[in-house]
């Protein structure tokens, strides 16, 4: 409990805090003594407290482990009255005196700020068109690495070994969007998580008999995965 990276707050059906860990003190700014025997609503912004009571009355009728407020933005309240974004997971604990709830609270402020910053950068740079932005990026890569091809794509929703190429550049010319079967290619192990990236300086076709590679005469390849906010592989960028 004390070594957990997230705040853990355990409380009873009346909302009275029974136990907290060290990370709770760090994140919320309270001492442990200041939280014990207090109502858990002390950690919730006032404008959400009525809604919180309503949800708890339903939760205790059918308690089970689940994330709280899935797909909603949840806020917590520090001792200094500042608010911050959190993810909360709930787990019931059965005791002779009745159910307790163990809540795991994660501060996601930094992650949200990073996502917002990246989104603003992409939206700002690609204000002309998404294709112009991606084309400029890939042209820069081909020039910097002195290669013929560069591509970026997202994995197909139904077949994650198929890459939907969002943009591809060959000899500084934009190639039409297409699908690329990653099976038996250097990048297959990258998208499945077997290796963090792929790098072949020569003789790619001797190792992989993919028709796409043969048609383009590819001899070298460097590829790296693109991840979503949850750490899942969502796409790929490669130079060939």
Short mmCIF file of C-alpha atoms in Angstrom, two decimals:
data_model
loop_
_atom_site.label_atom_id
_atom_site.label_comp_id
_atom_site.label_asym_id
_atom_site.label_seq_id
_atom_site.Cartn_x
_atom_site.Cartn_y
_atom_site.Cartn_z
CA UNK A 1 0.00 0.00 0.00
CA UNK A 2 2.73 2.46 0.99
CA UNK A 3 4.86 1.74 -2.08
CA UNK A 4 1.95 2.15 -4.52
CA UNK A 5 2.59 4.88 -7.14
CA UNK A 6 -1.03 6.08 -6.94
CA UNK A 7 -3.07 7.51 -4.09
CA UNK A 8 -5.18 4.88 -2.32
CA UNK A 9 -8.13 5.94 -0.19
CA UNK A 10 -10.27 3.36 1.62
CA UNK A 11 -13.64 4.44 3.02
CA UNK A 12 -16.89 2.94 4.29
CA UNK A 13 -20.48 3.15 3.04
CA UNK A 14 -20.95 6.45 4.86
CA UNK A 15 -17.99 7.86 2.95
CA UNK A 16 -15.77 8.04 6.06
CA UNK A 17 -12.08 7.61 5.24
CA UNK A 18 -10.59 4.58 7.03
CA UNK A 19 -7.13 4.38 5.49
CA UNK A 20 -4.86 6.33 3.12
CA UNK A 21 -1.34 5.77 1.84
CA UNK A 22 1.68 8.07 1.61
CA UNK A 23 0.98 8.97 -2.01
CA UNK A 24 -2.41 10.34 -0.97
CA UNK A 25 -0.66 12.79 1.34
CA UNK A 26 1.72 13.78 -1.44
CA UNK A 27 -0.91 14.29 -4.14
CA UNK A 28 -3.60 16.00 -2.05
CA UNK A 29 -1.39 17.95 0.36
CA UNK A 30 -3.09 16.67 3.52
CA UNK A 31 -1.43 14.86 6.39
CA UNK A 32 -2.74 11.39 7.08
CA UNK A 33 -4.19 12.50 10.40
CA UNK A 34 -6.12 15.30 8.67
CA UNK A 35 -7.87 12.81 6.37
CA UNK A 36 -8.70 9.88 8.64
CA UNK A 37 -12.30 9.91 9.89
CA UNK A 38 -13.18 12.69 7.41
CA UNK A 39 -15.75 12.26 4.65
CA UNK A 40 -14.21 11.37 1.30
CA UNK A 41 -16.04 14.35 -0.20
CA UNK A 42 -13.27 16.51 1.21
CA UNK A 43 -11.30 15.34 -1.85
CA UNK A 44 -14.07 16.20 -4.32
CA UNK A 45 -14.83 19.67 -5.75
CA UNK A 46 -18.02 20.98 -4.23
CA UNK A 47 -19.89 21.25 -7.54
CA UNK A 48 -19.61 17.46 -8.00
CA UNK A 49 -20.62 16.35 -4.51
CA UNK A 50 -24.37 15.95 -5.10
CA UNK A 51 -23.67 13.88 -8.20
CA UNK A 52 -21.10 11.89 -6.24
CA UNK A 53 -23.66 10.97 -3.52
CA UNK A 54 -26.10 9.80 -6.18
CA UNK A 55 -23.51 7.54 -7.82
CA UNK A 56 -22.43 6.06 -4.48
CA UNK A 57 -25.97 5.11 -3.52
CA UNK A 58 -26.17 3.03 -6.70
CA UNK A 59 -22.64 1.65 -6.41
CA UNK A 60 -23.19 0.08 -2.99
CA UNK A 61 -26.29 -1.74 -4.27
CA UNK A 62 -24.04 -3.66 -6.67
CA UNK A 63 -20.39 -3.13 -5.72
CA UNK A 64 -17.76 -4.48 -8.12
CA UNK A 65 -14.31 -3.49 -9.35
CA UNK A 66 -14.51 -0.92 -12.11
CA UNK A 67 -13.16 2.43 -13.28
CA UNK A 68 -15.15 5.40 -12.05
CA UNK A 69 -16.71 7.81 -14.53
CA UNK A 70 -15.41 6.04 -17.62
CA UNK A 71 -15.12 8.44 -20.59
CA UNK A 72 -15.72 11.41 -18.25
CA UNK A 73 -13.25 13.98 -17.01
CA UNK A 74 -12.93 13.58 -13.25
CA UNK A 75 -11.49 16.23 -10.94
CA UNK A 76 -10.10 15.95 -7.42
CA UNK A 77 -9.56 18.70 -4.85
CA UNK A 78 -6.30 19.39 -3.00
CA UNK A 79 -6.05 20.93 0.46
CA UNK A 80 -5.14 24.29 -1.11
CA UNK A 81 -8.45 24.14 -3.09
CA UNK A 82 -6.68 23.60 -6.43
CA UNK A 83 -8.25 21.00 -8.72
CA UNK A 84 -6.57 18.40 -10.91
CA UNK A 85 -7.61 15.71 -13.37
CA UNK A 86 -7.67 12.13 -12.12
CA UNK A 87 -8.44 8.57 -13.08
CA UNK A 88 -10.17 6.57 -10.34
CA UNK A 89 -10.61 2.81 -9.99
CA UNK A 90 -12.97 1.34 -7.40
CA UNK A 91 -12.75 -2.04 -5.68
CA UNK A 92 -15.13 -3.30 -2.96
CA UNK A 93 -13.73 -4.90 0.19
CA UNK A 94 -16.07 -7.15 2.19
CA UNK A 95 -15.63 -7.04 5.97
CA UNK A 96 -17.72 -8.30 8.92
CA UNK A 97 -18.87 -4.71 9.44
CA UNK A 98 -19.95 -4.33 5.81
CA UNK A 99 -18.46 -3.19 2.52
CA UNK A 100 -15.54 -0.81 2.25
CA UNK A 101 -14.35 0.75 -0.98
CA UNK A 102 -10.73 0.96 -2.02
CA UNK A 103 -10.26 3.81 -4.49
CA UNK A 104 -7.08 4.13 -6.51
CA UNK A 105 -6.55 7.71 -7.64
CA UNK A 106 -4.07 8.68 -10.35
CA UNK A 107 -3.10 12.26 -11.16
CA UNK A 108 -3.27 12.51 -14.98
CA UNK A 109 -2.68 16.25 -15.25
CA UNK A 110 0.70 15.90 -16.94
CA UNK A 111 -0.57 13.29 -19.38
CA UNK A 112 -3.53 15.45 -20.38
CA UNK A 113 -1.30 18.48 -20.82
CA UNK A 114 1.03 16.48 -23.05
CA UNK A 115 -1.87 15.19 -25.15
CA UNK A 116 -3.27 18.70 -25.51
CA UNK A 117 0.13 20.13 -26.44
CA UNK A 118 0.69 17.49 -29.09
CA UNK A 119 -2.81 17.98 -30.45
CA UNK A 120 -2.29 21.74 -30.67
CA UNK A 121 1.05 21.28 -32.41
CA UNK A 122 -0.41 18.93 -34.99
CA UNK A 123 -3.48 21.12 -35.55
CA UNK A 124 -1.35 24.23 -35.84
CA UNK A 125 1.28 22.83 -38.17
CA UNK A 126 -1.24 21.04 -40.34
CA UNK A 127 -3.58 24.02 -40.59
CA UNK A 128 -3.15 23.94 -44.37
CA UNK A 129 -3.93 20.26 -44.79
CA UNK A 130 -2.96 17.10 -42.94
CA UNK A 131 -1.35 15.75 -46.09
CA UNK A 132 0.90 18.80 -46.48
CA UNK A 133 2.15 18.41 -42.93
CA UNK A 134 2.85 14.69 -43.27
CA UNK A 135 4.41 15.14 -46.69
CA UNK A 136 6.74 17.82 -45.34
CA UNK A 137 7.73 15.58 -42.44
CA UNK A 138 8.46 12.59 -44.68
CA UNK A 139 10.37 14.69 -47.23
CA UNK A 140 12.53 15.93 -44.37
CA UNK A 141 13.24 12.35 -43.30
CA UNK A 142 14.17 11.17 -46.78
CA UNK A 143 16.50 14.13 -47.25
CA UNK A 144 18.09 13.81 -43.82
CA UNK A 145 18.65 10.07 -44.07
CA UNK A 146 19.29 10.10 -47.83
CA UNK A 147 16.75 7.38 -48.55
CA UNK A 148 14.24 6.96 -51.34
CA UNK A 149 11.06 6.17 -49.40
CA UNK A 150 9.37 7.30 -46.18
CA UNK A 151 5.88 6.46 -44.98
CA UNK A 152 3.55 6.91 -42.03
CA UNK A 153 0.38 4.96 -41.40
CA UNK A 154 -2.14 3.65 -38.90
CA UNK A 155 -2.98 0.02 -38.19
CA UNK A 156 -6.19 -1.33 -39.68
CA UNK A 157 -8.89 -1.67 -37.01
CA UNK A 158 -9.93 -5.18 -38.05
CA UNK A 159 -6.51 -6.49 -39.10
CA UNK A 160 -3.67 -4.87 -37.15
CA UNK A 161 -1.08 -6.36 -39.50
CA UNK A 162 -2.42 -4.20 -42.31
CA UNK A 163 -1.10 -0.63 -42.38
CA UNK A 164 -3.32 2.07 -43.83
CA UNK A 165 -0.69 4.38 -45.28
CA UNK A 166 -1.71 7.96 -44.53
CA UNK A 167 1.17 9.47 -46.47
CA UNK A 168 4.09 8.08 -48.45
CA UNK A 169 6.89 9.87 -50.25
CA UNK A 170 9.09 8.39 -52.98
CA UNK A 171 11.85 10.52 -54.48
CA UNK A 172 10.13 13.58 -52.97
CA UNK A 173 6.90 12.71 -54.77
CA UNK A 174 3.64 12.07 -52.92
CA UNK A 175 2.29 8.54 -53.46
CA UNK A 176 -1.42 7.74 -53.38
CA UNK A 177 -2.79 6.34 -50.11
CA UNK A 178 -2.90 2.56 -49.98
CA UNK A 179 -2.80 -0.46 -47.70
CA UNK A 180 0.46 -2.22 -46.84
CA UNK A 181 0.48 -5.81 -45.57
CA UNK A 182 3.10 -5.92 -42.82
CA UNK A 183 3.27 -9.70 -42.74
CA UNK A 184 6.77 -10.97 -43.47
CA UNK A 185 8.28 -7.50 -43.31
CA UNK A 186 10.87 -6.02 -40.93
CA UNK A 187 8.11 -4.03 -39.23
CA UNK A 188 5.88 -7.00 -38.36
CA UNK A 189 7.78 -7.63 -35.12
CA UNK A 190 7.60 -3.92 -34.26
CA UNK A 191 3.80 -3.68 -34.31
CA UNK A 192 3.43 -6.93 -32.35
CA UNK A 193 5.75 -5.61 -29.64
CA UNK A 194 8.46 -8.26 -30.11
CA UNK A 195 11.07 -5.57 -30.77
CA UNK A 196 10.98 -1.80 -29.99
CA UNK A 197 12.06 -0.90 -33.54
CA UNK A 198 13.50 -2.48 -36.65
CA UNK A 199 16.72 -1.56 -38.42
CA UNK A 200 18.29 -3.28 -41.41
CA UNK A 201 21.12 -1.49 -43.16
CA UNK A 202 21.22 -3.89 -46.12
CA UNK A 203 19.89 -7.12 -47.67
CA UNK A 204 16.29 -6.65 -46.49
CA UNK A 205 14.92 -8.74 -49.35
CA UNK A 206 17.11 -11.66 -48.35
CA UNK A 207 15.39 -11.76 -44.98
CA UNK A 208 11.84 -10.83 -45.99
CA UNK A 209 10.06 -11.91 -49.16
CA UNK A 210 7.28 -9.35 -49.03
CA UNK A 211 6.04 -8.39 -52.55
CA UNK A 212 5.85 -4.70 -51.61
CA UNK A 213 9.54 -4.63 -50.65
CA UNK A 214 10.55 -6.50 -53.78
CA UNK A 215 8.51 -4.24 -56.08
CA UNK A 216 10.13 -1.12 -54.61
CA UNK A 217 13.61 -2.62 -54.60
CA UNK A 218 14.02 -1.95 -50.88
CA UNK A 219 17.41 -2.95 -49.47
CA UNK A 220 17.40 -1.15 -46.11
CA UNK A 221 14.73 -0.24 -43.58
CA UNK A 222 14.25 1.58 -40.28
CA UNK A 223 10.82 1.54 -38.61
CA UNK A 224 9.43 2.61 -35.27
CA UNK A 225 5.93 2.27 -33.79
CA UNK A 226 3.54 5.11 -32.97
CA UNK A 227 1.66 4.79 -29.67
CA UNK A 228 -1.65 6.11 -28.41
CA UNK A 229 -2.16 7.67 -24.98
CA UNK A 230 -2.56 4.23 -23.39
CA UNK A 231 0.70 2.86 -24.75
CA UNK A 232 -0.87 0.72 -27.47
CA UNK A 233 0.70 0.57 -30.92
CA UNK A 234 -1.54 2.58 -33.26
CA UNK A 235 0.67 3.03 -36.29
CA UNK A 236 4.11 3.10 -37.78
CA UNK A 237 6.63 5.45 -39.35
CA UNK A 238 9.37 4.02 -41.54
CA UNK A 239 12.12 5.00 -43.96
CA UNK A 240 13.16 2.58 -46.69
#
